[in-house]
Amino acid sequence: MTWIVAFIAAALAFGALDAIWLGWAGDNFYRPRLGDILADSFRMGPALVFYTAYIAAIVWFAVRPGLAGGIGQAALNGALLGAICYATYDLTNQATLRQWSTTVTVADIIWGAFATCVAASVATFAAQRLA
C-alpha cells in the first residue's frame, strides 16, 4: 500500500506542477525560443509513457530512501534526480541539434530539480502518513 500511495501522491504533485508550468511556458517560454522544432500539437502517448516511468523513478530513487531517511532525504534525492534527468534531455539536445537555447537548458534543469524535489517530498509525506 505504501508504494501505491507514494506513486499516486507523486503523480498528483508532479502532474499538477508540470501542468501549470507547461500551460504557461509552452507559448510564453518554449515556442519563442525553440519555434519550428516544437510539434504543432501535444502527443499524449509518449507523454503517458514518460510520466509513468518518471513517477516510478521518483518513487524508487527519492521516496524509497526518503521513507528510511526522512523527507529531507527525499527532497535532496528528488532534486538531484530531476536535475540529472532534465540535464540529460536538454544537454543532449544542445549537443545534437543545430539550434537549442541555453536559456531553455538552464530553466529546464532548474524546473526538473524543483518539481521532482516537491513531488518526492509530497509523496514521502503522504506515504508516511497514509500508508
PDB file of C-alpha atoms in Angstrom:
ATOM      1  CA  MET A   1       0.000   0.000   0.000  1.00  0.00           C
ATOM      2  CA  THR A   2       2.906   2.360   0.735  1.00  0.00           C
ATOM      3  CA  TRP A   3       4.108   2.258  -2.879  1.00  0.00           C
ATOM      4  CA  ILE A   4       0.648   2.857  -4.312  1.00  0.00           C
ATOM      5  CA  VAL A   5       0.140   5.890  -2.071  1.00  0.00           C
ATOM      6  CA  ALA A   6       3.620   7.172  -2.942  1.00  0.00           C
ATOM      7  CA  PHE A   7       3.058   6.701  -6.683  1.00  0.00           C
ATOM      8  CA  ILE A   8      -0.342   8.421  -6.642  1.00  0.00           C
ATOM      9  CA  ALA A   9       0.908  11.306  -4.491  1.00  0.00           C
ATOM     10  CA  ALA A  10       3.981  11.814  -6.675  1.00  0.00           C
ATOM     11  CA  ALA A  11       1.851  11.666  -9.827  1.00  0.00           C
ATOM     12  CA  LEU A  12      -0.615  14.221  -8.485  1.00  0.00           C
ATOM     13  CA  ALA A  13       2.087  16.599  -7.244  1.00  0.00           C
ATOM     14  CA  PHE A  14       4.330  16.357 -10.297  1.00  0.00           C
ATOM     15  CA  GLY A  15       1.390  16.334 -12.692  1.00  0.00           C
ATOM     16  CA  ALA A  16      -0.133  19.463 -11.162  1.00  0.00           C
ATOM     17  CA  LEU A  17       3.174  21.335 -11.148  1.00  0.00           C
ATOM     18  CA  ASP A  18       4.043  20.294 -14.692  1.00  0.00           C
ATOM     19  CA  ALA A  19       0.561  21.198 -15.967  1.00  0.00           C
ATOM     20  CA  ILE A  20       0.915  24.689 -14.512  1.00  0.00           C
ATOM     21  CA  TRP A  21       4.439  25.095 -15.885  1.00  0.00           C
ATOM     22  CA  LEU A  22       3.711  23.748 -19.352  1.00  0.00           C
ATOM     23  CA  GLY A  23       0.418  25.633 -19.532  1.00  0.00           C
ATOM     24  CA  TRP A  24       2.317  28.878 -19.158  1.00  0.00           C
ATOM     25  CA  ALA A  25       5.707  28.005 -20.646  1.00  0.00           C
ATOM     26  CA  GLY A  26       4.537  26.345 -23.852  1.00  0.00           C
ATOM     27  CA  ASP A  27       3.569  29.546 -25.630  1.00  0.00           C
ATOM     28  CA  ASN A  28       5.400  32.059 -23.460  1.00  0.00           C
ATOM     29  CA  PHE A  29       8.801  30.429 -22.997  1.00  0.00           C
ATOM     30  CA  TYR A  30       9.420  27.409 -25.252  1.00  0.00           C
ATOM     31  CA  ARG A  31       7.793  28.482 -28.521  1.00  0.00           C
ATOM     32  CA  PRO A  32       9.656  31.820 -28.750  1.00  0.00           C
ATOM     33  CA  ARG A  33      12.996  30.069 -28.123  1.00  0.00           C
ATOM     34  CA  LEU A  34      12.504  26.767 -29.955  1.00  0.00           C
ATOM     35  CA  GLY A  35       9.988  27.718 -32.650  1.00  0.00           C
ATOM     36  CA  ASP A  36       9.674  25.282 -35.534  1.00  0.00           C
ATOM     37  CA  ILE A  37      11.237  22.317 -33.778  1.00  0.00           C
ATOM     38  CA  LEU A  38       8.199  22.051 -31.474  1.00  0.00           C
ATOM     39  CA  ALA A  39       5.323  19.789 -32.504  1.00  0.00           C
ATOM     40  CA  ASP A  40       2.120  21.507 -33.572  1.00  0.00           C
ATOM     41  CA  SER A  41       0.125  19.552 -31.003  1.00  0.00           C
ATOM     42  CA  PHE A  42       0.693  17.600 -27.806  1.00  0.00           C
ATOM     43  CA  ARG A  43       1.202  13.823 -28.226  1.00  0.00           C
ATOM     44  CA  MET A  44      -0.490  12.006 -25.356  1.00  0.00           C
ATOM     45  CA  GLY A  45       1.039   8.521 -25.905  1.00  0.00           C
ATOM     46  CA  PRO A  46       4.693   9.429 -25.397  1.00  0.00           C
ATOM     47  CA  ALA A  47       3.720  11.764 -22.543  1.00  0.00           C
ATOM     48  CA  LEU A  48       1.944   8.956 -20.663  1.00  0.00           C
ATOM     49  CA  VAL A  49       4.945   6.659 -21.095  1.00  0.00           C
ATOM     50  CA  PHE A  50       7.282   9.392 -19.817  1.00  0.00           C
ATOM     51  CA  TYR A  51       5.124  10.338 -16.820  1.00  0.00           C
ATOM     52  CA  THR A  52       4.600   6.701 -15.780  1.00  0.00           C
ATOM     53  CA  ALA A  53       8.317   5.917 -15.978  1.00  0.00           C
ATOM     54  CA  TYR A  54       9.367   9.193 -14.361  1.00  0.00           C
ATOM     55  CA  ILE A  55       6.952   8.870 -11.442  1.00  0.00           C
ATOM     56  CA  ALA A  56       8.202   5.319 -10.881  1.00  0.00           C
ATOM     57  CA  ALA A  57      11.772   6.693 -10.858  1.00  0.00           C
ATOM     58  CA  ILE A  58      10.794   9.358  -8.313  1.00  0.00           C
ATOM     59  CA  VAL A  59       9.320   6.681  -6.047  1.00  0.00           C
ATOM     60  CA  TRP A  60      12.318   4.365  -6.389  1.00  0.00           C
ATOM     61  CA  PHE A  61      15.189   6.852  -6.263  1.00  0.00           C
ATOM     62  CA  ALA A  62      13.776   9.526  -3.947  1.00  0.00           C
ATOM     63  CA  VAL A  63      10.726   8.350  -1.989  1.00  0.00           C
ATOM     64  CA  ARG A  64      12.116   4.922  -1.066  1.00  0.00           C
ATOM     65  CA  PRO A  65      15.257   6.422   0.526  1.00  0.00           C
ATOM     66  CA  GLY A  66      13.093   9.186   1.999  1.00  0.00           C
ATOM     67  CA  LEU A  67      10.964   6.661   3.857  1.00  0.00           C
ATOM     68  CA  ALA A  68      14.104   5.470   5.622  1.00  0.00           C
ATOM     69  CA  GLY A  69      15.927   8.791   5.965  1.00  0.00           C
ATOM     70  CA  GLY A  70      13.171  11.401   6.148  1.00  0.00           C
ATOM     71  CA  ILE A  71      11.609  13.993   3.902  1.00  0.00           C
ATOM     72  CA  GLY A  72      14.891  15.911   3.625  1.00  0.00           C
ATOM     73  CA  GLN A  73      16.499  12.850   2.074  1.00  0.00           C
ATOM     74  CA  ALA A  74      13.597  12.505  -0.361  1.00  0.00           C
ATOM     75  CA  ALA A  75      13.843  16.198  -1.262  1.00  0.00           C
ATOM     76  CA  LEU A  76      17.587  16.015  -1.911  1.00  0.00           C
ATOM     77  CA  ASN A  77      17.332  12.829  -3.957  1.00  0.00           C
ATOM     78  CA  GLY A  78      14.374  14.252  -5.861  1.00  0.00           C
ATOM     79  CA  ALA A  79      16.232  17.450  -6.688  1.00  0.00           C
ATOM     80  CA  LEU A  80      19.280  15.508  -7.855  1.00  0.00           C
ATOM     81  CA  LEU A  81      17.169  13.097  -9.911  1.00  0.00           C
ATOM     82  CA  GLY A  82      15.256  15.947 -11.532  1.00  0.00           C
ATOM     83  CA  ALA A  83      18.375  17.936 -12.346  1.00  0.00           C
ATOM     84  CA  ILE A  84      20.156  14.914 -13.823  1.00  0.00           C
ATOM     85  CA  CYS A  85      17.177  13.743 -15.893  1.00  0.00           C
ATOM     86  CA  TYR A  86      16.364  17.175 -17.273  1.00  0.00           C
ATOM     87  CA  ALA A  87      20.059  17.887 -17.910  1.00  0.00           C
ATOM     88  CA  THR A  88      20.319  14.638 -19.858  1.00  0.00           C
ATOM     89  CA  TYR A  89      17.483  15.672 -22.146  1.00  0.00           C
ATOM     90  CA  ASP A  90      18.491  19.295 -22.622  1.00  0.00           C
ATOM     91  CA  LEU A  91      22.237  18.841 -22.911  1.00  0.00           C
ATOM     92  CA  THR A  92      21.755  16.004 -25.400  1.00  0.00           C
ATOM     93  CA  ASN A  93      19.545  18.316 -27.445  1.00  0.00           C
ATOM     94  CA  GLN A  94      22.144  21.050 -27.195  1.00  0.00           C
ATOM     95  CA  ALA A  95      24.842  18.633 -28.345  1.00  0.00           C
ATOM     96  CA  THR A  96      22.917  17.121 -31.259  1.00  0.00           C
ATOM     97  CA  LEU A  97      20.509  19.716 -32.633  1.00  0.00           C
ATOM     98  CA  ARG A  98      21.513  22.626 -34.837  1.00  0.00           C
ATOM     99  CA  GLN A  99      19.705  25.037 -32.636  1.00  0.00           C
ATOM    100  CA  TRP A 100      18.869  24.706 -28.948  1.00  0.00           C
ATOM    101  CA  SER A 101      18.552  27.517 -26.440  1.00  0.00           C
ATOM    102  CA  THR A 102      20.942  27.592 -23.494  1.00  0.00           C
ATOM    103  CA  THR A 103      18.255  29.531 -21.642  1.00  0.00           C
ATOM    104  CA  VAL A 104      15.881  26.593 -22.116  1.00  0.00           C
ATOM    105  CA  THR A 105      18.539  24.184 -20.860  1.00  0.00           C
ATOM    106  CA  VAL A 106      19.168  26.162 -17.676  1.00  0.00           C
ATOM    107  CA  ALA A 107      15.463  26.754 -16.998  1.00  0.00           C
ATOM    108  CA  ASP A 108      14.600  23.087 -17.605  1.00  0.00           C
ATOM    109  CA  ILE A 109      17.300  21.814 -15.256  1.00  0.00           C
ATOM    110  CA  ILE A 110      16.121  24.174 -12.517  1.00  0.00           C
ATOM    111  CA  TRP A 111      12.499  23.224 -13.199  1.00  0.00           C
ATOM    112  CA  GLY A 112      13.268  19.488 -13.167  1.00  0.00           C
ATOM    113  CA  ALA A 113      15.106  19.782  -9.854  1.00  0.00           C
ATOM    114  CA  PHE A 114      12.339  21.856  -8.265  1.00  0.00           C
ATOM    115  CA  ALA A 115       9.326  19.872  -9.500  1.00  0.00           C
ATOM    116  CA  THR A 116      10.905  16.499  -8.721  1.00  0.00           C
ATOM    117  CA  CYS A 117      12.018  17.689  -5.273  1.00  0.00           C
ATOM    118  CA  VAL A 118       8.482  18.813  -4.435  1.00  0.00           C
ATOM    119  CA  ALA A 119       6.868  15.659  -5.842  1.00  0.00           C
ATOM    120  CA  ALA A 120       9.269  13.405  -3.911  1.00  0.00           C
ATOM    121  CA  SER A 121       8.682  15.352  -0.693  1.00  0.00           C
ATOM    122  CA  VAL A 122       4.889  15.274  -1.056  1.00  0.00           C
ATOM    123  CA  ALA A 123       4.920  11.573  -1.918  1.00  0.00           C
ATOM    124  CA  THR A 124       7.150  10.719   1.042  1.00  0.00           C
ATOM    125  CA  PHE A 125       4.954  12.713   3.415  1.00  0.00           C
ATOM    126  CA  ALA A 126       1.807  11.040   2.043  1.00  0.00           C
ATOM    127  CA  ALA A 127       3.312   7.555   2.235  1.00  0.00           C
ATOM    128  CA  GLN A 128       4.447   8.139   5.835  1.00  0.00           C
ATOM    129  CA  ARG A 129       1.039   9.429   6.920  1.00  0.00           C
ATOM    130  CA  LEU A 130      -1.454   7.446   4.846  1.00  0.00           C
ATOM    131  CA  ALA A 131       0.096   4.061   4.185  1.00  0.00           C
TER     132      ALA A 131
END
